[in-house]
XYZ file of C-alpha atoms in Angstrom:
641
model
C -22.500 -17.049 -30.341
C -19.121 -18.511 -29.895
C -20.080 -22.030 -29.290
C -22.115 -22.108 -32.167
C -20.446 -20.322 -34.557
C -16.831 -18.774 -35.571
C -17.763 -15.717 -35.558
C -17.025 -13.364 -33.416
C -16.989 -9.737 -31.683
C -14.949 -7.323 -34.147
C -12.380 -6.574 -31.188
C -12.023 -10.520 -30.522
C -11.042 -10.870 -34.872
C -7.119 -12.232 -34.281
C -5.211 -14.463 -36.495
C -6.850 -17.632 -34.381
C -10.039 -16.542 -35.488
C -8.823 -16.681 -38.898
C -7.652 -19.993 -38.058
C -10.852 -20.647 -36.780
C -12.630 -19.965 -40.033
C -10.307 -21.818 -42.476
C -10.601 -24.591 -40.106
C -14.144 -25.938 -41.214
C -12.927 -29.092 -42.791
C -10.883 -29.896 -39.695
C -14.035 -30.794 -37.067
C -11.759 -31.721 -34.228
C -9.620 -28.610 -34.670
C -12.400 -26.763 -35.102
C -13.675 -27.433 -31.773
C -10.614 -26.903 -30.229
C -10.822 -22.909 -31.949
C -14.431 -23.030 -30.259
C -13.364 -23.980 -26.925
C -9.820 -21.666 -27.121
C -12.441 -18.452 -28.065
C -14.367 -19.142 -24.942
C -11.817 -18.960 -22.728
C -10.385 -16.067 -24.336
C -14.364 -14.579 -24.263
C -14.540 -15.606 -20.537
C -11.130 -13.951 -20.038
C -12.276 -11.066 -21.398
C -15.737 -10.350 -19.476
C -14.076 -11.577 -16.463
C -11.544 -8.797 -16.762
C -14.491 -6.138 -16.790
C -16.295 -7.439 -13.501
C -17.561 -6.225 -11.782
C -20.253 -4.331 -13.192
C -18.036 -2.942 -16.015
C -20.136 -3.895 -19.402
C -20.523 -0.599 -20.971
C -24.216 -0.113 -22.379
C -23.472 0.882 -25.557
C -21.152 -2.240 -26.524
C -23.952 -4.045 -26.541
C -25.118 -2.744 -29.764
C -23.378 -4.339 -33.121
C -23.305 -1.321 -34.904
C -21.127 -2.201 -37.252
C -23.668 -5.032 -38.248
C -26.325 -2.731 -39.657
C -28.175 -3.379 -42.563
C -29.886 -0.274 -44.101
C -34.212 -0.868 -44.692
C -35.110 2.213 -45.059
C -39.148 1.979 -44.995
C -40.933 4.941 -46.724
C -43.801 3.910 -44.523
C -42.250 4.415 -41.202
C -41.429 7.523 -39.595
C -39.732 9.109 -36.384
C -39.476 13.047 -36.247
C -37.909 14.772 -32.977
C -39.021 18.402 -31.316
C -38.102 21.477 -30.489
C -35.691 21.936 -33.811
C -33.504 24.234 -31.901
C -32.091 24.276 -28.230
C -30.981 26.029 -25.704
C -32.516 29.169 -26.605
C -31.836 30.730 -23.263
C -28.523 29.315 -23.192
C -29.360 26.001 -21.572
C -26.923 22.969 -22.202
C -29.660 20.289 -21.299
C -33.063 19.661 -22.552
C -35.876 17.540 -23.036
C -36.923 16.745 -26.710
C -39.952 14.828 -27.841
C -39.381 11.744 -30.070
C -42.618 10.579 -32.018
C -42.493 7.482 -34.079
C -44.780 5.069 -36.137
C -43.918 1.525 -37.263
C -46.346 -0.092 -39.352
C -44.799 -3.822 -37.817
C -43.870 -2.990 -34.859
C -41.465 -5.704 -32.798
C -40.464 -5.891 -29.121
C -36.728 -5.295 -30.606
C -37.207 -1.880 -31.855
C -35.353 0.722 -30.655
C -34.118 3.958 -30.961
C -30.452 5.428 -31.375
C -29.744 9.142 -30.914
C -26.507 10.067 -33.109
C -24.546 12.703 -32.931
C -23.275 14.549 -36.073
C -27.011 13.841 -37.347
C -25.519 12.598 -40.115
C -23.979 9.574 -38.667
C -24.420 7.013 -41.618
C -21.832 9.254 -43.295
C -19.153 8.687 -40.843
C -15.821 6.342 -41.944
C -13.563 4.389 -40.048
C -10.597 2.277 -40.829
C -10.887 -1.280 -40.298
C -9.205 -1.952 -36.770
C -7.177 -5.238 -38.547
C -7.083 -6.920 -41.911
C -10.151 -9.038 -41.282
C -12.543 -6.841 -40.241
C -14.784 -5.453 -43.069
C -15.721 -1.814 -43.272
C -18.942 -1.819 -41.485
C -22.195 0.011 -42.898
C -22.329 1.805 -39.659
C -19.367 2.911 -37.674
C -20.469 5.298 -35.561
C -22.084 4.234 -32.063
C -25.160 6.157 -30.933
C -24.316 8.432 -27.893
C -27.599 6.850 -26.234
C -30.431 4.425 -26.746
C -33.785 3.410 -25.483
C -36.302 0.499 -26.940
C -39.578 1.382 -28.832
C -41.668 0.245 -26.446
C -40.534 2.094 -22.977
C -43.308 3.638 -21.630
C -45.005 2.959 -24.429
C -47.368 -0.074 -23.846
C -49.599 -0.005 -26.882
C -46.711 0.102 -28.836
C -46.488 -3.599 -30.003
C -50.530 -3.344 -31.399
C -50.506 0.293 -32.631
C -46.936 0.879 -33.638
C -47.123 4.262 -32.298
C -44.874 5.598 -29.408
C -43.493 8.956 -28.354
C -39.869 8.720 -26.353
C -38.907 11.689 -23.885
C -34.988 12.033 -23.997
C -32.696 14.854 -22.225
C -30.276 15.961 -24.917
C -26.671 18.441 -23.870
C -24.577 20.168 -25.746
C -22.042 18.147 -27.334
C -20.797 20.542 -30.104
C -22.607 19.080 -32.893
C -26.080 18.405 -33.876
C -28.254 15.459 -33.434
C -30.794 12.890 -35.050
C -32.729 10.192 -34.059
C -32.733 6.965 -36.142
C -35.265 3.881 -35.862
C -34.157 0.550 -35.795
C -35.648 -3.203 -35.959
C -34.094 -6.344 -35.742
C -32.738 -5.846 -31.852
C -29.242 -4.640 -30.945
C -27.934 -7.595 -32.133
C -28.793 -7.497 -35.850
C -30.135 -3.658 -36.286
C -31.770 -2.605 -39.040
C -32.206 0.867 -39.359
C -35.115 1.489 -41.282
C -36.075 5.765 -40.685
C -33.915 8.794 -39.101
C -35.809 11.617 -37.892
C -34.971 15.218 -38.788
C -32.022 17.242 -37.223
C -31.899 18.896 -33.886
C -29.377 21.178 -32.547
C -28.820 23.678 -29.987
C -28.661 27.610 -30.355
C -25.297 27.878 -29.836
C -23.373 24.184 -29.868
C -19.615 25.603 -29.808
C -20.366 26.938 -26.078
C -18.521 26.507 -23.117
C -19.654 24.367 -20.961
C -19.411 21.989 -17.840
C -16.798 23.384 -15.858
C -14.434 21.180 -13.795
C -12.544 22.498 -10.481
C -9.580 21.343 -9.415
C -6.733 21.830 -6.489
C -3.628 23.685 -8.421
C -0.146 22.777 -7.435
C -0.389 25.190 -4.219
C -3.050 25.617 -1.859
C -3.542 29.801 -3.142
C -4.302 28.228 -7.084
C -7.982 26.924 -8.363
C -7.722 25.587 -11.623
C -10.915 25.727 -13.917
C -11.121 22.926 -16.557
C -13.907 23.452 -19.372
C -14.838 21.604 -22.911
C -15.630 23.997 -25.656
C -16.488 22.925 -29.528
C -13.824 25.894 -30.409
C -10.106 25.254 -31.459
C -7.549 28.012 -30.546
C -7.456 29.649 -34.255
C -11.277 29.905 -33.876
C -11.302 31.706 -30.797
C -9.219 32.766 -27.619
C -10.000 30.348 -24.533
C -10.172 32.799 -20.728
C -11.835 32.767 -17.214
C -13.504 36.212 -16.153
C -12.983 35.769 -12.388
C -12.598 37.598 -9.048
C -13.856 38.126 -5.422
C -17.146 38.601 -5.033
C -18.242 42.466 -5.406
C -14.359 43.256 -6.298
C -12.245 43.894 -9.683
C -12.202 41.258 -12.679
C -9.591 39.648 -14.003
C -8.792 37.672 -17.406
C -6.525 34.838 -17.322
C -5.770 33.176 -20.304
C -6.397 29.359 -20.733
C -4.839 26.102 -22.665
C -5.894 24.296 -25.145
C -6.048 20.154 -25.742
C -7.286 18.022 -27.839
C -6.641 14.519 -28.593
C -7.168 12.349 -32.319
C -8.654 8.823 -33.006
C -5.316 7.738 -33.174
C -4.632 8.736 -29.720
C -6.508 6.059 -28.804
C -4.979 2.241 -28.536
C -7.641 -0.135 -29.707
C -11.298 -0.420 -30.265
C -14.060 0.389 -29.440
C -12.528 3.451 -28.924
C -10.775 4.546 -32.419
C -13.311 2.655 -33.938
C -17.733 2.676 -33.178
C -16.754 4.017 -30.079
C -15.069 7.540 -31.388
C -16.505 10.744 -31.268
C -14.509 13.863 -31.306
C -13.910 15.096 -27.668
C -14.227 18.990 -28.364
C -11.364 20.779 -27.154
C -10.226 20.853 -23.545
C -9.286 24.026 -21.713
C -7.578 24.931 -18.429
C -7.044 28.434 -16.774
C -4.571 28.678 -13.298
C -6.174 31.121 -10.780
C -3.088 32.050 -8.481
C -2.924 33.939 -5.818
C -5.983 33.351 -3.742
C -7.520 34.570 -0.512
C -8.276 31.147 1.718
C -11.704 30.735 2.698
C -12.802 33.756 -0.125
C -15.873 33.195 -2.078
C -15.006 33.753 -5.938
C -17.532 34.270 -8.888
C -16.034 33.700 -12.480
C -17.308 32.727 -16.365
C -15.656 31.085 -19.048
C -15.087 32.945 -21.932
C -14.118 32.948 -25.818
C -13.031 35.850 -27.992
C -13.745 35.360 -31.823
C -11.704 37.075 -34.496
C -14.288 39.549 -34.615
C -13.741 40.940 -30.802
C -17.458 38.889 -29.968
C -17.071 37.402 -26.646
C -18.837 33.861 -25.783
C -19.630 33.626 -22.556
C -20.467 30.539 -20.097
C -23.436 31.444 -17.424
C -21.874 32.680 -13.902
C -20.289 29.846 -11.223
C -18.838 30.596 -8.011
C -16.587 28.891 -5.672
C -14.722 28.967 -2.060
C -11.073 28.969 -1.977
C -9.092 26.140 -0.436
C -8.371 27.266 3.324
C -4.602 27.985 4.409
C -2.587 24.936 5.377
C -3.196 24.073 9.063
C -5.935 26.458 9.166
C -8.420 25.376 12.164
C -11.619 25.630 10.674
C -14.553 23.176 9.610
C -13.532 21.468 6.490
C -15.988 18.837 4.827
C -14.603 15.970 1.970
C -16.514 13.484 0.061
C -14.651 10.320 -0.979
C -15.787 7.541 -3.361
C -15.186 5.830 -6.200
C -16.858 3.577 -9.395
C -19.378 6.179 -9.812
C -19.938 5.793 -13.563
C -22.748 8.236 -15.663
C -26.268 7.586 -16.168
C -29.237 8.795 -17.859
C -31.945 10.737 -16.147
C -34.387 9.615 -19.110
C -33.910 6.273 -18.531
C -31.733 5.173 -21.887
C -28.197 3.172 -21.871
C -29.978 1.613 -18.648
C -27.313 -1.273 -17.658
C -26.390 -3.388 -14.259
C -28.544 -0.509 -12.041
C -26.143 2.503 -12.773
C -29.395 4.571 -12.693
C -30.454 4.108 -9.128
C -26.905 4.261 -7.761
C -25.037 7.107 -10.145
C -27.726 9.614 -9.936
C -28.468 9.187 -6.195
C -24.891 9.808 -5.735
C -24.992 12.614 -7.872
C -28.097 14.395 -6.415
C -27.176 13.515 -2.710
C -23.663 15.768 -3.162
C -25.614 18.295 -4.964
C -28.390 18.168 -1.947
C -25.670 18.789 0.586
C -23.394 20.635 -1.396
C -22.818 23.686 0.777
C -21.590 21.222 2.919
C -19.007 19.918 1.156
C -15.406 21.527 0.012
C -13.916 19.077 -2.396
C -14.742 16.111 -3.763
C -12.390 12.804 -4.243
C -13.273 10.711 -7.363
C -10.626 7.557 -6.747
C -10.761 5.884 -10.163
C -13.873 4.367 -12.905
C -14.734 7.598 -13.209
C -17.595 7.707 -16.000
C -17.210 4.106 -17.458
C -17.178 5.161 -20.793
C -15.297 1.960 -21.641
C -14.085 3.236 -25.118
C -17.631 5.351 -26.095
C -15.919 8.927 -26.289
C -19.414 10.801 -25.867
C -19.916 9.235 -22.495
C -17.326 12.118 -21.056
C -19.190 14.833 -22.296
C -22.642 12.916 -20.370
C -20.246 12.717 -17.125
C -19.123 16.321 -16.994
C -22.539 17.164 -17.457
C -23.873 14.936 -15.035
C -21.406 16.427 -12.161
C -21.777 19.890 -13.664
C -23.514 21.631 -10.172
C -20.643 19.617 -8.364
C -17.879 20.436 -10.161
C -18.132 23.818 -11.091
C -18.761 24.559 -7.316
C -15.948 22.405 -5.745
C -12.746 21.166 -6.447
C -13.476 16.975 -7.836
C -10.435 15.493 -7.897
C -9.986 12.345 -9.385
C -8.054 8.879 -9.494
C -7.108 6.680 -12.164
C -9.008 3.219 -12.439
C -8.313 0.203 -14.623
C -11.550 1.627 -16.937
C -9.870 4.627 -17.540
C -6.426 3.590 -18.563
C -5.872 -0.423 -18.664
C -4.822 -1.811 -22.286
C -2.690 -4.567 -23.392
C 0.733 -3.376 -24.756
C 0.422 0.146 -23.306
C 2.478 0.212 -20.302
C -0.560 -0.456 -17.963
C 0.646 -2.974 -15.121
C -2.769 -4.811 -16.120
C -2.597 -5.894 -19.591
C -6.899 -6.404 -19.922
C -9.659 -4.597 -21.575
C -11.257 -2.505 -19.707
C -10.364 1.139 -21.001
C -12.288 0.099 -24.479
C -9.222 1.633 -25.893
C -8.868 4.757 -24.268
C -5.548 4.007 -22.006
C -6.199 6.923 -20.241
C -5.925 9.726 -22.619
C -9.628 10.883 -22.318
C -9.229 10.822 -18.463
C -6.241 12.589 -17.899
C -6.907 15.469 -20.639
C -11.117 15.886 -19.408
C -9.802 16.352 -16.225
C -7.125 18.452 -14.335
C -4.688 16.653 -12.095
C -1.750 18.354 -9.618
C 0.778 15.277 -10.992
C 4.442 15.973 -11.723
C 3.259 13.786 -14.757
C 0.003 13.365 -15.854
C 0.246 10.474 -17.582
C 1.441 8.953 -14.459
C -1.782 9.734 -12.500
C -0.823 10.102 -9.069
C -0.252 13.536 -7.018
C -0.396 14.801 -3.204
C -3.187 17.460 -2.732
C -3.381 19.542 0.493
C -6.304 21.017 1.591
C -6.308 22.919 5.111
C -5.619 20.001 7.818
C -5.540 17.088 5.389
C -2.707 15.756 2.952
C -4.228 13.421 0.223
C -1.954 11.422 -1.518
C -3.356 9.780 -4.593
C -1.927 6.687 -6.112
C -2.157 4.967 -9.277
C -2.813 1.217 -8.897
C -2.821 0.623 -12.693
C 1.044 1.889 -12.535
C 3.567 -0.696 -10.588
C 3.523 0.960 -6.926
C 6.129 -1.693 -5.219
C 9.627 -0.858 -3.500
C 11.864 0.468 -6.535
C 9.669 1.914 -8.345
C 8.626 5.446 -9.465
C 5.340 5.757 -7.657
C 6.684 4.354 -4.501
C 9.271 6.510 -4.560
C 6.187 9.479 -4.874
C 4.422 7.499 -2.278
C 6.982 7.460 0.405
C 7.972 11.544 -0.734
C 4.008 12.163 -0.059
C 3.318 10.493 3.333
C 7.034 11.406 4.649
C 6.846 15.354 3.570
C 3.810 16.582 5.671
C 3.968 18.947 8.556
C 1.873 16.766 11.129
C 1.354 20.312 13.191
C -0.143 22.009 10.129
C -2.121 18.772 8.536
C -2.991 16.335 11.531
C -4.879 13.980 8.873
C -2.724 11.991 6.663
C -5.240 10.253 3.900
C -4.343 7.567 1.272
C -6.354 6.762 -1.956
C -6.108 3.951 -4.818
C -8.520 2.265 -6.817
C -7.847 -1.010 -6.922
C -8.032 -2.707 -3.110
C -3.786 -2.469 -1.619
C -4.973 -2.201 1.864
C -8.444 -4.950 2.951
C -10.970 -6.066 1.130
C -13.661 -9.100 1.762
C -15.493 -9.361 -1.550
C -15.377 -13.205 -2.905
C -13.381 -11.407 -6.080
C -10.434 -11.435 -3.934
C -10.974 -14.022 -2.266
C -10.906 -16.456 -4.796
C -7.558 -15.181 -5.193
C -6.710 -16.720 -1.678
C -5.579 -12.665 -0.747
C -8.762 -9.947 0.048
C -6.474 -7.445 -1.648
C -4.418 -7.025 -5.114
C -1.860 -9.391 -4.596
C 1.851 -7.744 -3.525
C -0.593 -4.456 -2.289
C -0.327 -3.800 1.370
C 2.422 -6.105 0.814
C 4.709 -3.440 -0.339
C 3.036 -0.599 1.481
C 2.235 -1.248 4.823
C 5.448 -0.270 6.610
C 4.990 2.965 4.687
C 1.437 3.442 6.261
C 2.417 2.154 9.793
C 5.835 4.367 9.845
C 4.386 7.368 8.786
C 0.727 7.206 10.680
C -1.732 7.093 7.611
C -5.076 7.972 9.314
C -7.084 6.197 6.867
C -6.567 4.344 3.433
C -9.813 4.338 0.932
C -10.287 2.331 -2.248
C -13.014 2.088 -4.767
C -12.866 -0.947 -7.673
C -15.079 -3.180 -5.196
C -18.413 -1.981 -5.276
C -19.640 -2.161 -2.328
C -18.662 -0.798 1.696
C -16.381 -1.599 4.483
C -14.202 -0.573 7.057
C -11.739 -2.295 8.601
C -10.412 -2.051 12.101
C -7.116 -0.653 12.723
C -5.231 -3.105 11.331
C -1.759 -4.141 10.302
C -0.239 -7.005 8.583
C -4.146 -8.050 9.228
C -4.459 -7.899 12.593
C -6.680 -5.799 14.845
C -3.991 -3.586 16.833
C -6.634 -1.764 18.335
C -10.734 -3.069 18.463
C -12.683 -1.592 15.938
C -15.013 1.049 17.063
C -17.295 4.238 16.977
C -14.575 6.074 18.591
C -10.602 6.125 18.748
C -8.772 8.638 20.886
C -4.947 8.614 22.041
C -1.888 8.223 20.317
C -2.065 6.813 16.553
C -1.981 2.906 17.072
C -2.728 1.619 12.885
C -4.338 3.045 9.737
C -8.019 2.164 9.034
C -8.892 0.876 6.054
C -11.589 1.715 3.678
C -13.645 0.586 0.495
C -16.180 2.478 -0.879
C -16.123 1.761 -4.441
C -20.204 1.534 -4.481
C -20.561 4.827 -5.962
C -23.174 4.208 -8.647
C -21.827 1.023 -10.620
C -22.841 -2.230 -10.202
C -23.138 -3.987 -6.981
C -24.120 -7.192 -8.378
C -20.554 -8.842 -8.552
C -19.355 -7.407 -5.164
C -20.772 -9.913 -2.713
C -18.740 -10.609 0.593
C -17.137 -13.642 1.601
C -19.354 -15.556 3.896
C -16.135 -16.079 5.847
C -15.533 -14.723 9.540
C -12.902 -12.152 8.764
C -11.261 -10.587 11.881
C -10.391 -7.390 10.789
C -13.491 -6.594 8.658
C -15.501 -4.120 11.168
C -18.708 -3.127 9.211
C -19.855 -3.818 5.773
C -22.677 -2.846 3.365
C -23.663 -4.017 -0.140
C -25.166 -0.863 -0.921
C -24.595 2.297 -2.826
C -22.808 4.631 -1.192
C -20.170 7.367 -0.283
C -18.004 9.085 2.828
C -17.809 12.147 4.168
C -14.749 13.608 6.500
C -15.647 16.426 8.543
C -12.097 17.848 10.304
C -13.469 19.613 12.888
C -10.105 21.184 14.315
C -6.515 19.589 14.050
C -8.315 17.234 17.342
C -11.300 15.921 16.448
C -12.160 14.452 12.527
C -15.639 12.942 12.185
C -16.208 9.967 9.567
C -19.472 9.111 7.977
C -20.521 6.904 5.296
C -24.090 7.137 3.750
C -26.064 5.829 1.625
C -27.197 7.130 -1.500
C -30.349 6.185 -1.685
C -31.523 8.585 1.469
C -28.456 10.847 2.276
C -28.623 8.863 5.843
C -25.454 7.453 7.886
C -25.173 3.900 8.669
C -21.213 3.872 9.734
C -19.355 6.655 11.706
C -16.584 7.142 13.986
C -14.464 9.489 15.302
C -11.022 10.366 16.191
C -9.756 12.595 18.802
C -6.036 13.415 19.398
C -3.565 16.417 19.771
C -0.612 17.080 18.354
C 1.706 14.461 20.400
C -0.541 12.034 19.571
C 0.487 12.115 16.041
C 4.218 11.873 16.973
C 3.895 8.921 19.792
C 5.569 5.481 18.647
C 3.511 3.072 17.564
C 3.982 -0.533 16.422
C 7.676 -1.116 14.385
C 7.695 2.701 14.155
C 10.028 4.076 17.202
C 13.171 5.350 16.681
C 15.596 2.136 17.263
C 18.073 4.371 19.094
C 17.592 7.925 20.946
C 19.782 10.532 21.820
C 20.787 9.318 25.030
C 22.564 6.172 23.771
């Protein structure tokens, strides 16, 4: 499109492009414009890798013409949902096209009444588009439908959830590229759309506080936000709950405040103190109305964290780059299907297994698509509502040019982390700032930011340095570190290319910090693939990599597992022999920790495909093993001198 033309994607509409257009006369300057606008285009998908396009961007919305043909028709059943107080189901689409095209396709909207939405031009050139309202899904005419091109008849099974509003289903020719929308079915909408729903655990500030983390489609003057909770078979209790929110203007750029905006509901938290370690709670989320009627959720139930140092079996799940994906098959983009739901349905398989979950960072890849949130907390519903998910911040939750973010590029779509950090609940000081320690029986998590500057001077190496320095080794024998982006090892060509297999000034600035205060492991995500490293510092092997490590801590292992459920495509490895790269897999994938006692901690990573392990090792120590000197970590002087 650029080479041939000047135009351009709405978000790519600066003052050159005006240039561009006034530039006609000029043929030699014009091709300059052309070959500036690829670069910049280049730049820009570049940014994204890998595996980063967003589905729904690839729909010009905002180019819509309306041919509305009295001769076509799409209707959608049931009329009403959730009934029994389900927030997913399965409707029916059935549709007839008297020319039907390999480029039809269908859009589900949500309000139904989508082609009376407005939005503000995002800059003086951009003209109001007929349509500025991005469907919250999509599949073409003709999936599963194979007589569709001859007959123009087809029939499209879709899984709808509550999102707080109702729904339609529009028709469109002419491709994503140039749609046409040419018939919109009639309205659908569930029994009770303002319900809560998809609650989110998290670790509270102390080890004795759960907090619970809902989306509801009512505002505080509408109706009172609470959890209903206690031990199972004992008293109730009410605690209250807080309410957010965010605007379209909270968001920096497009697509977000623009195609890409849909209202996010309203956001509550309740802070369950005082708990029993190891107790089994029930609770339910509630809403009182004016009235004194009471909304409720359906029941949950989860385990409280253990006690710090407590010597029992405790279980943790680590990945990252996840991303959502549809279990009908619509939005399908770069094989987020196959990986995202495996993921998801593993954890769920084995989840009475598992105590908490670690999301480190591209979270649901919603890339500036606001309904995409309510699809992810939907889609981890049976996971989070049952154990604490905690999560990171990635560069496609908060990066944005001019917005603070140490990584001026794209890939938020907008968002700069607003929808992240208010969806979900995070123990930070600041939760803007994104990163937080979390302790849960023998392990000490500290979570850092790697779209915030993390080198020497700075705030969040400052928190860094407070994290790893401030735990009792006697009570929590297994010091953990977690980014997104790659500070410790990484072989993928990406970094390669930049001459560094990491982000460049990463372990850098944090390896003494690792090395001085015995970080068992390090984990990453933002590559999507696998590997482990030997124990390694400034990259080399201080100890063989292996299936099993015992003695004295000698250097931290490093980790990426960022093949979660987005693309692996653009996360090859270097065909290079790299010493300290011990296993890799190009695969979809997670880990699993399984502390044992404050001795013994099992690691596992498996695929998602089959649950199955492909990598483990273990560690056995005691507690002197954690204090022994290791390298350019001894005290310099002792007592004695």
């Amino acid at each position: 499109m650029l080479l041939g033309t000047c135009s351009c994607a709405p978000w790519l509409r600066t003052t050159a492009v005006q240039d561009c257009e006034s530039a006609t006369s000029t043929p030699r300057l014009l091709e300059e414009m052309r070959l500036w606008l690829v670069v910049i285009w280049l730049f820009v998908c570049a940014a994204a890798l890998p595996g980063g396009e967003q589905p729904l961007s690839r729909i010009a919305i905002e180019n819509t013409t309306l041919a509305i043909d009295d001769s076509v028709h799409i209707k959608a059943s049931p009329l009403v949902l959730g009934l029994k107080g389900e927030n997913s189901e399965w409707v029916e689409v059935e549709f007839f096209h008297p020319n039907p095209s390999d480029d039809d396709w269908i859009g589900v909207f949500s309000p139904a009444n989508f082609s009376g939405a407005i939005c503000d031009p995002e800059n003086e050139w951009q003209q109001p588009p007929v349509l500025c309202t991005a469907p919250i899904k999509y599949q073409f005419a003709k999936f599963k439908n194979d007589g569709y091109n001859r007959s123009g008849k087809g029939n499209l099974k879709l899984q709808l959830i509550n999102q707080r509003e109702d729904f339609s289903f529009a028709l469109f020719s002419g491709g994503l590229l140039k749609p046409k929308l040419i018939a919109v079915s009639n309205m659908v909408t569930f029994a009770n759309p303002k319900a809560p729903v998809y609650p989110r655990l998290a670790q509270g500030k102390s080890w004795d506080e759960m907090t619970i983390t809902w989306t509801s489609g009512y505002n505080i003057k509408e109706a009172v936000p609470f959890v209903e909770w206690g031990a199972k078979g004992g008293p109730r209790f009410l605690s209250p709950a807080g309410t957010l929110s965010f605007n379209r203007n909270s968001m920096c750029g497009a697509p977000a405040r623009t195609v890409g905006w849909r209202h996010p509901g309203y956001i509550h938290t309740s802070f369950l103190k005082d708990l029993w370690p190891d107790s089994k709670y029930t609770y339910r989320l509630g809403h009182r109305l004016p009235n004194g009627t009471q909304v409720w959720s359906k029941i949950y139930s989860f385990k409280a964290s253990p006690y710090p140092g407590q010597d029992s079996l405790q279980q943790i799940v680590i990945f990252g780059d996840m991303g959502k994906a549809e279990a009908d098959g619509s939005n399908e983009f770069n094989d987020f299907q196959p990986g995202s739901l495996n993921t998801t349905n593993q954890i769920i398989r084995d989840l009475k297994n598992i105590d908490m979950v670690l999301h480190i960072g591209d979270i649901c890849y919603a890339n500036g698509y606001l309904s995409q949130w309510d699809q992810f907390t939907s889609q981890i519903e049976p996971i989070a509502s049952t154990v604490p998910y905690m999560i990171g911040s990635g560069n496609h939750e908060r990066d944005w040019p001019g917005t603070g973010s140490f990584y001026g590029n794209l890939d938020s779509g907008g968002e700069c982390g607003v929808p992240a950090q208010t969806v979900f609940y995070t123990p930070a000081e600041n939760r803007a700032k994104f990163w937080y320690a979390t302790d849960y029986g023998m392990f000490r998590f500290c979570i850092a930011n790697t779209e915030e500057d993390w080198r020497p001077g700075t705030e969040q190496y400052k928190f860094i340095e407070q994290c790893l320095s401030s735990v009792d080794r006697q009570k929590q024998p297994w010091l953990i570190f977690l980014a997104h982006r790659v500070l410790g090892y990484s072989s993928c060509t990406y970094y390669e290319t930049e001459g560094t297999f990491e982000e460049p000034m990463g372990r850098e600035a944090l390896q003494e910090l690792w090395q001085k205060y015995k970080v068992d492991l390090a984990f990453y995500g933002h590559v999507h693939n696998y590997e482990r490293t030997c124990p390694v510092y400034q990259s080399q092997c201080v100890v063989d990599a292996s299936d099993h490590y015992s003695g004295p801590f000698k250097a931290t292992t490093h980790v990426v597992v960022g093949g979660a459920g987005a693309s692996i495509a653009d996360s090859a490895f270097t065909t290079s022999n790299i010493q300290w790269s011990h296993f890799r897999d190009f695969d979809f994938g997670f880990v699993k920790l399984t502390a044992f006692n404050q001795s013994s901690l099992l690691f596992e990573y498996k695929k998602s495909h089959d649950g199955n392990v492909y990598d483990h090792f273990t560690i056995s120590r005691d507690y002197r093993d954690v204090l022994a000197c290791s390298i350019d970590n001894c005290p310099r002087t002792t007592l004695a001198s």
